[in-house]
Amino acid sequence: MKKFSVSPQRSSDAAISFKGYRFPPDIIRYAVWLYYRFPLSLRMVEEMLAARGIELTYETVRCWATKFGLAIAGRIRSTSPRRGDKWHLDEVVVTIHGKKHWLWRAVDEHGALLEVLVQSRRDTAAAKRLMRRLLKRHGGARVIVTDKLRSYAAAHRELRLSVEHRQHKGLNNRAENSHQPTRVREKVMRRFKSARQLQRFASIHGQVSNLFMACRYHRNAEQKRAARTQAFAAWEWACSTRMAA
């Protein structure tokens, strides 16, 4: 079975170097933040920067997003709080150049992304691969919730998991709703160009969304401002050129 992966993420302890770039680090960080935080195309980011007197091309934004995105996402993941123990798993089809690929996604009960994996098939082996990655990175779960796809039950059985497995389409809305931002970006970007691009984008976008997720909850203005301030501080650290202590 074919699977798609991106190059290994840099260590979260490694400093991010902006040496050799014509633009200062603040502009690079801002462009990367705009691209992954909001449903904007590369040309939209180019135009927003141009409105602020920063002249560059959309190709420059693409290079920045590709080069720095994985490193920033890795540092965000390394400092993220422990996620919930109720996992929601789901898969959605993404057509790339006329060929179907499956975007497998796992989120916790709060909607935070746990894992995302692009695979060419929708079978037991693919479900097992997703579950193995979840167990390796997040340990055990209390409950796993999926839809009625039989591959989940087969993978759960073959892995001999003692975790409770609930299969019901109506219980898995949390995971199904988590696909919506990717669908929005797919339209803005006029479809993904390759499985590798989809894997890289979904991995980075998920971590950035996790970072700012607390800002969306129904809170009063003071709580939202506090959550946003913390998210921006975490973003600045993730993009910093300093080594982690």
mmCIF file of C-alpha atoms in Angstrom:
data_model
loop_
_atom_site.group_PDB
_atom_site.id
_atom_site.type_symbol
_atom_site.label_atom_id
_atom_site.label_comp_id
_atom_site.label_asym_id
_atom_site.label_seq_id
_atom_site.Cartn_x
_atom_site.Cartn_y
_atom_site.Cartn_z
ATOM 1 C CA MET A 1 0.000 0.000 0.000
ATOM 2 C CA LYS A 2 1.269 3.426 -0.862
ATOM 3 C CA LYS A 3 1.395 6.120 1.772
ATOM 4 C CA PHE A 4 2.445 9.730 1.561
ATOM 5 C CA SER A 5 4.669 11.521 4.012
ATOM 6 C CA VAL A 6 6.629 14.721 4.198
ATOM 7 C CA SER A 7 10.258 15.067 5.089
ATOM 8 C CA PRO A 8 11.068 14.634 8.793
ATOM 9 C CA GLN A 9 10.331 17.634 10.945
ATOM 10 C CA ARG A 10 13.193 19.490 12.484
ATOM 11 C CA SER A 11 13.820 19.102 16.165
ATOM 12 C CA SER A 12 11.664 21.402 18.274
ATOM 13 C CA ASP A 13 14.841 22.453 20.082
ATOM 14 C CA ALA A 14 16.511 23.713 16.907
ATOM 15 C CA ALA A 15 16.627 27.414 16.175
ATOM 16 C CA ILE A 16 14.981 28.669 12.984
ATOM 17 C CA SER A 17 17.421 30.621 10.848
ATOM 18 C CA PHE A 18 16.301 33.521 8.646
ATOM 19 C CA LYS A 19 19.819 34.320 7.448
ATOM 20 C CA GLY A 20 20.294 35.075 3.781
ATOM 21 C CA TYR A 21 16.782 36.435 3.216
ATOM 22 C CA ARG A 22 16.204 39.919 1.820
ATOM 23 C CA PHE A 23 13.213 40.519 4.083
ATOM 24 C CA PRO A 24 13.432 40.724 7.879
ATOM 25 C CA PRO A 25 12.162 37.798 10.007
ATOM 26 C CA ASP A 26 9.062 39.706 11.160
ATOM 27 C CA ILE A 27 7.754 39.961 7.598
ATOM 28 C CA ILE A 28 8.482 36.304 6.864
ATOM 29 C CA ARG A 29 6.733 35.190 10.060
ATOM 30 C CA TYR A 30 3.768 37.422 9.285
ATOM 31 C CA ALA A 31 3.379 36.037 5.751
ATOM 32 C CA VAL A 32 3.540 32.426 6.975
ATOM 33 C CA TRP A 33 1.027 33.194 9.721
ATOM 34 C CA LEU A 34 -1.416 34.765 7.259
ATOM 35 C CA TYR A 35 -1.209 31.792 4.906
ATOM 36 C CA TYR A 36 -1.804 29.071 7.488
ATOM 37 C CA ARG A 37 -4.090 30.945 9.841
ATOM 38 C CA PHE A 38 -6.681 32.224 7.366
ATOM 39 C CA PRO A 39 -8.287 30.793 4.193
ATOM 40 C CA LEU A 40 -6.081 32.829 1.862
ATOM 41 C CA SER A 41 -4.392 31.890 -1.376
ATOM 42 C CA LEU A 42 -0.766 32.746 -2.044
ATOM 43 C CA ARG A 43 -1.819 35.616 -4.293
ATOM 44 C CA MET A 44 -4.132 36.977 -1.601
ATOM 45 C CA VAL A 45 -1.250 37.043 0.877
ATOM 46 C CA GLU A 46 0.900 38.766 -1.749
ATOM 47 C CA GLU A 47 -1.753 41.458 -2.209
ATOM 48 C CA MET A 48 -2.264 41.976 1.533
ATOM 49 C CA LEU A 49 1.468 42.508 1.980
ATOM 50 C CA ALA A 50 1.561 44.845 -1.027
ATOM 51 C CA ALA A 51 -1.152 46.962 0.628
ATOM 52 C CA ARG A 52 1.320 47.461 3.495
ATOM 53 C CA GLY A 53 4.117 48.481 1.164
ATOM 54 C CA ILE A 54 5.833 45.067 1.109
ATOM 55 C CA GLU A 55 6.488 44.128 -2.500
ATOM 56 C CA LEU A 56 7.117 40.451 -3.170
ATOM 57 C CA THR A 57 5.700 37.643 -5.311
ATOM 58 C CA TYR A 58 3.321 34.854 -4.359
ATOM 59 C CA GLU A 59 6.089 32.405 -5.206
ATOM 60 C CA THR A 60 8.168 33.936 -2.420
ATOM 61 C CA VAL A 61 5.285 33.362 -0.001
ATOM 62 C CA ARG A 62 5.042 29.754 -1.161
ATOM 63 C CA CYS A 63 8.760 29.172 -0.558
ATOM 64 C CA TRP A 64 8.519 30.686 2.931
ATOM 65 C CA ALA A 65 5.460 28.610 3.812
ATOM 66 C CA THR A 66 7.152 25.428 2.612
ATOM 67 C CA LYS A 67 10.534 26.061 4.238
ATOM 68 C CA PHE A 68 9.407 27.319 7.638
ATOM 69 C CA GLY A 69 5.967 25.727 8.022
ATOM 70 C CA LEU A 70 7.037 22.262 9.182
ATOM 71 C CA ALA A 71 9.613 23.607 11.623
ATOM 72 C CA ILE A 72 7.086 25.978 13.182
ATOM 73 C CA ALA A 73 4.417 23.262 13.373
ATOM 74 C CA GLY A 74 6.883 20.926 15.068
ATOM 75 C CA ARG A 75 7.676 23.492 17.746
ATOM 76 C CA ILE A 76 3.983 24.200 18.307
ATOM 77 C CA ARG A 77 3.320 20.489 18.738
ATOM 78 C CA SER A 78 6.209 20.115 21.211
ATOM 79 C CA THR A 79 4.701 22.680 23.597
ATOM 80 C CA SER A 80 1.013 21.854 23.132
ATOM 81 C CA PRO A 81 -0.929 20.680 26.193
ATOM 82 C CA ARG A 82 -1.926 17.072 26.609
ATOM 83 C CA ARG A 83 -4.872 16.316 24.382
ATOM 84 C CA GLY A 84 -8.136 14.629 25.326
ATOM 85 C CA ASP A 85 -8.487 10.871 25.655
ATOM 86 C CA LYS A 86 -11.603 10.578 23.482
ATOM 87 C CA TRP A 87 -10.491 10.226 19.886
ATOM 88 C CA HIS A 88 -12.706 10.840 16.863
ATOM 89 C CA LEU A 89 -11.459 9.271 13.615
ATOM 90 C CA ASP A 90 -12.753 9.927 10.137
ATOM 91 C CA GLU A 91 -11.636 9.900 6.518
ATOM 92 C CA VAL A 92 -12.591 12.031 3.531
ATOM 93 C CA VAL A 93 -11.860 11.670 -0.158
ATOM 94 C CA VAL A 94 -9.696 14.255 -1.916
ATOM 95 C CA THR A 95 -9.342 14.102 -5.687
ATOM 96 C CA ILE A 96 -5.924 15.090 -7.044
ATOM 97 C CA HIS A 97 -5.422 15.060 -10.823
ATOM 98 C CA GLY A 98 -8.414 12.762 -11.211
ATOM 99 C CA LYS A 99 -7.162 10.203 -8.694
ATOM 100 C CA LYS A 100 -8.815 9.591 -5.342
ATOM 101 C CA HIS A 101 -6.795 9.959 -2.149
ATOM 102 C CA TRP A 102 -8.059 9.604 1.396
ATOM 103 C CA LEU A 103 -7.343 12.145 4.084
ATOM 104 C CA TRP A 104 -7.512 10.331 7.431
ATOM 105 C CA ARG A 105 -7.917 12.596 10.432
ATOM 106 C CA ALA A 106 -8.104 12.149 14.197
ATOM 107 C CA VAL A 107 -9.263 14.830 16.629
ATOM 108 C CA ASP A 108 -9.987 14.809 20.346
ATOM 109 C CA GLU A 109 -13.277 15.662 22.024
ATOM 110 C CA HIS A 110 -12.397 19.380 21.948
ATOM 111 C CA GLY A 111 -11.740 19.405 18.209
ATOM 112 C CA ALA A 112 -7.942 19.640 18.449
ATOM 113 C CA LEU A 113 -6.103 17.832 15.679
ATOM 114 C CA LEU A 114 -4.234 14.746 16.851
ATOM 115 C CA GLU A 115 -3.033 13.270 13.580
ATOM 116 C CA VAL A 116 -3.609 13.626 9.853
ATOM 117 C CA LEU A 117 -2.481 11.160 7.211
ATOM 118 C CA VAL A 118 -2.918 11.075 3.431
ATOM 119 C CA GLN A 119 -3.219 7.561 2.000
ATOM 120 C CA SER A 120 -4.164 6.090 -1.338
ATOM 121 C CA ARG A 121 -6.633 3.560 0.067
ATOM 122 C CA ARG A 122 -9.542 3.276 2.439
ATOM 123 C CA ASP A 123 -9.074 -0.138 3.999
ATOM 124 C CA THR A 124 -7.995 -1.920 7.176
ATOM 125 C CA ALA A 125 -4.281 -1.392 6.577
ATOM 126 C CA ALA A 126 -4.823 2.351 6.224
ATOM 127 C CA ALA A 127 -6.891 2.489 9.417
ATOM 128 C CA LYS A 128 -4.203 0.507 11.276
ATOM 129 C CA ARG A 129 -1.505 2.904 10.123
ATOM 130 C CA LEU A 130 -3.461 5.874 11.481
ATOM 131 C CA MET A 131 -4.114 4.144 14.813
ATOM 132 C CA ARG A 132 -0.467 3.162 15.203
ATOM 133 C CA ARG A 133 0.650 6.733 14.687
ATOM 134 C CA LEU A 134 -1.891 7.931 17.233
ATOM 135 C CA LEU A 135 -0.772 5.396 19.834
ATOM 136 C CA LYS A 136 2.893 6.187 19.258
ATOM 137 C CA ARG A 137 2.466 9.935 19.579
ATOM 138 C CA HIS A 138 -0.371 10.279 22.094
ATOM 139 C CA GLY A 139 -0.338 7.034 24.070
ATOM 140 C CA GLY A 140 -3.609 5.345 24.893
ATOM 141 C CA ALA A 141 -7.149 6.636 24.612
ATOM 142 C CA ARG A 142 -10.224 6.080 26.728
ATOM 143 C CA VAL A 143 -12.672 5.916 23.808
ATOM 144 C CA ILE A 144 -12.311 5.777 20.034
ATOM 145 C CA VAL A 145 -15.295 7.036 18.050
ATOM 146 C CA THR A 146 -15.668 6.284 14.331
ATOM 147 C CA ASP A 147 -18.328 5.979 11.697
ATOM 148 C CA LYS A 148 -19.553 2.584 10.508
ATOM 149 C CA LEU A 149 -16.661 1.883 8.144
ATOM 150 C CA ARG A 150 -15.710 -1.725 8.824
ATOM 151 C CA SER A 151 -12.005 -1.021 8.435
ATOM 152 C CA TYR A 152 -11.950 0.700 11.829
ATOM 153 C CA ALA A 153 -13.393 -2.321 13.622
ATOM 154 C CA ALA A 154 -10.994 -4.660 11.810
ATOM 155 C CA ALA A 155 -7.995 -2.472 12.663
ATOM 156 C CA HIS A 156 -9.104 -2.224 16.287
ATOM 157 C CA ARG A 157 -9.402 -5.985 16.445
ATOM 158 C CA GLU A 158 -6.080 -6.744 14.716
ATOM 159 C CA LEU A 159 -4.190 -4.311 16.939
ATOM 160 C CA ARG A 160 -5.804 -5.967 19.975
ATOM 161 C CA LEU A 161 -6.713 -2.672 21.573
ATOM 162 C CA SER A 162 -8.507 -2.680 24.907
ATOM 163 C CA VAL A 163 -9.896 0.781 24.213
ATOM 164 C CA GLU A 164 -13.665 1.126 23.922
ATOM 165 C CA HIS A 165 -14.669 1.497 20.287
ATOM 166 C CA ARG A 166 -17.941 3.229 19.444
ATOM 167 C CA GLN A 167 -19.183 3.015 15.862
ATOM 168 C CA HIS A 168 -22.075 5.315 15.064
ATOM 169 C CA LYS A 169 -22.375 7.902 12.331
ATOM 170 C CA GLY A 170 -24.213 10.388 14.519
ATOM 171 C CA LEU A 171 -21.540 10.312 17.230
ATOM 172 C CA ASN A 172 -18.707 11.255 14.904
ATOM 173 C CA ASN A 173 -19.746 14.765 13.909
ATOM 174 C CA ARG A 174 -16.694 16.185 15.672
ATOM 175 C CA ALA A 175 -14.324 14.475 13.222
ATOM 176 C CA GLU A 176 -16.531 15.096 10.183
ATOM 177 C CA ASN A 177 -16.722 18.813 10.968
ATOM 178 C CA SER A 178 -12.945 18.980 11.289
ATOM 179 C CA HIS A 179 -12.663 18.383 7.532
ATOM 180 C CA GLN A 180 -14.445 21.638 6.709
ATOM 181 C CA PRO A 181 -11.420 23.996 6.917
ATOM 182 C CA THR A 182 -9.500 21.708 4.555
ATOM 183 C CA ARG A 183 -12.392 21.763 2.102
ATOM 184 C CA VAL A 184 -12.433 25.559 2.234
ATOM 185 C CA ARG A 185 -8.707 25.725 1.536
ATOM 186 C CA GLU A 186 -9.070 23.207 -1.284
ATOM 187 C CA LYS A 187 -11.432 25.613 -3.050
ATOM 188 C CA VAL A 188 -9.287 28.673 -2.365
ATOM 189 C CA MET A 189 -6.169 26.897 -3.635
ATOM 190 C CA ARG A 190 -8.102 25.479 -6.628
ATOM 191 C CA ARG A 191 -7.430 21.920 -5.512
ATOM 192 C CA PHE A 192 -4.276 20.416 -4.124
ATOM 193 C CA LYS A 193 -1.551 19.649 -6.632
ATOM 194 C CA SER A 194 -0.156 16.479 -5.055
ATOM 195 C CA ALA A 195 -0.620 14.136 -2.113
ATOM 196 C CA ARG A 196 2.666 15.404 -0.676
ATOM 197 C CA GLN A 197 1.411 18.992 -0.755
ATOM 198 C CA LEU A 198 -1.843 17.949 0.924
ATOM 199 C CA GLN A 199 0.005 16.055 3.673
ATOM 200 C CA ARG A 200 2.344 18.955 4.363
ATOM 201 C CA PHE A 201 -0.375 21.592 4.327
ATOM 202 C CA ALA A 202 -2.822 19.626 6.499
ATOM 203 C CA SER A 203 -0.119 18.840 9.075
ATOM 204 C CA ILE A 204 0.962 22.474 9.424
ATOM 205 C CA HIS A 205 -2.519 23.976 9.199
ATOM 206 C CA GLY A 206 -3.776 21.639 11.913
ATOM 207 C CA GLN A 207 -1.102 22.673 14.400
ATOM 208 C CA VAL A 208 -1.635 26.384 13.744
ATOM 209 C CA SER A 209 -5.389 25.911 14.173
ATOM 210 C CA ASN A 210 -4.787 24.067 17.456
ATOM 211 C CA LEU A 211 -2.746 27.004 18.714
ATOM 212 C CA PHE A 212 -5.506 29.549 18.119
ATOM 213 C CA MET A 213 -8.432 27.218 18.833
ATOM 214 C CA ALA A 214 -9.086 28.625 22.316
ATOM 215 C CA CYS A 215 -9.783 32.033 20.777
ATOM 216 C CA ARG A 216 -12.935 30.701 19.078
ATOM 217 C CA TYR A 217 -14.807 29.402 22.090
ATOM 218 C CA HIS A 218 -17.791 31.209 23.575
ATOM 219 C CA ARG A 219 -16.049 33.353 26.161
ATOM 220 C CA ASN A 220 -16.305 36.908 27.300
ATOM 221 C CA ALA A 221 -14.101 39.571 25.718
ATOM 222 C CA GLU A 222 -11.494 39.509 28.476
ATOM 223 C CA GLN A 223 -11.039 35.752 28.258
ATOM 224 C CA LYS A 224 -10.764 35.864 24.484
ATOM 225 C CA ARG A 225 -8.112 38.576 24.644
ATOM 226 C CA ALA A 226 -6.142 36.570 27.199
ATOM 227 C CA ALA A 227 -6.338 33.410 25.062
ATOM 228 C CA ARG A 228 -5.287 35.361 21.978
ATOM 229 C CA THR A 229 -2.351 36.901 23.799
ATOM 230 C CA GLN A 230 -1.157 33.469 24.889
ATOM 231 C CA ALA A 231 -1.553 32.123 21.355
ATOM 232 C CA PHE A 232 0.470 34.979 19.879
ATOM 233 C CA ALA A 233 3.192 34.483 22.495
ATOM 234 C CA ALA A 234 3.357 30.777 21.614
ATOM 235 C CA TRP A 235 3.509 31.657 17.913
ATOM 236 C CA GLU A 236 6.372 34.105 18.471
ATOM 237 C CA TRP A 237 8.306 31.441 20.362
ATOM 238 C CA ALA A 238 7.668 28.856 17.640
ATOM 239 C CA CYS A 239 9.059 31.270 15.046
ATOM 240 C CA SER A 240 11.937 32.536 17.171
ATOM 241 C CA THR A 241 15.567 32.248 16.114
ATOM 242 C CA ARG A 242 16.643 31.350 19.645
ATOM 243 C CA MET A 243 17.371 27.854 20.818
ATOM 244 C CA ALA A 244 14.891 26.339 23.253
ATOM 245 C CA ALA A 245 15.976 26.429 26.876
#
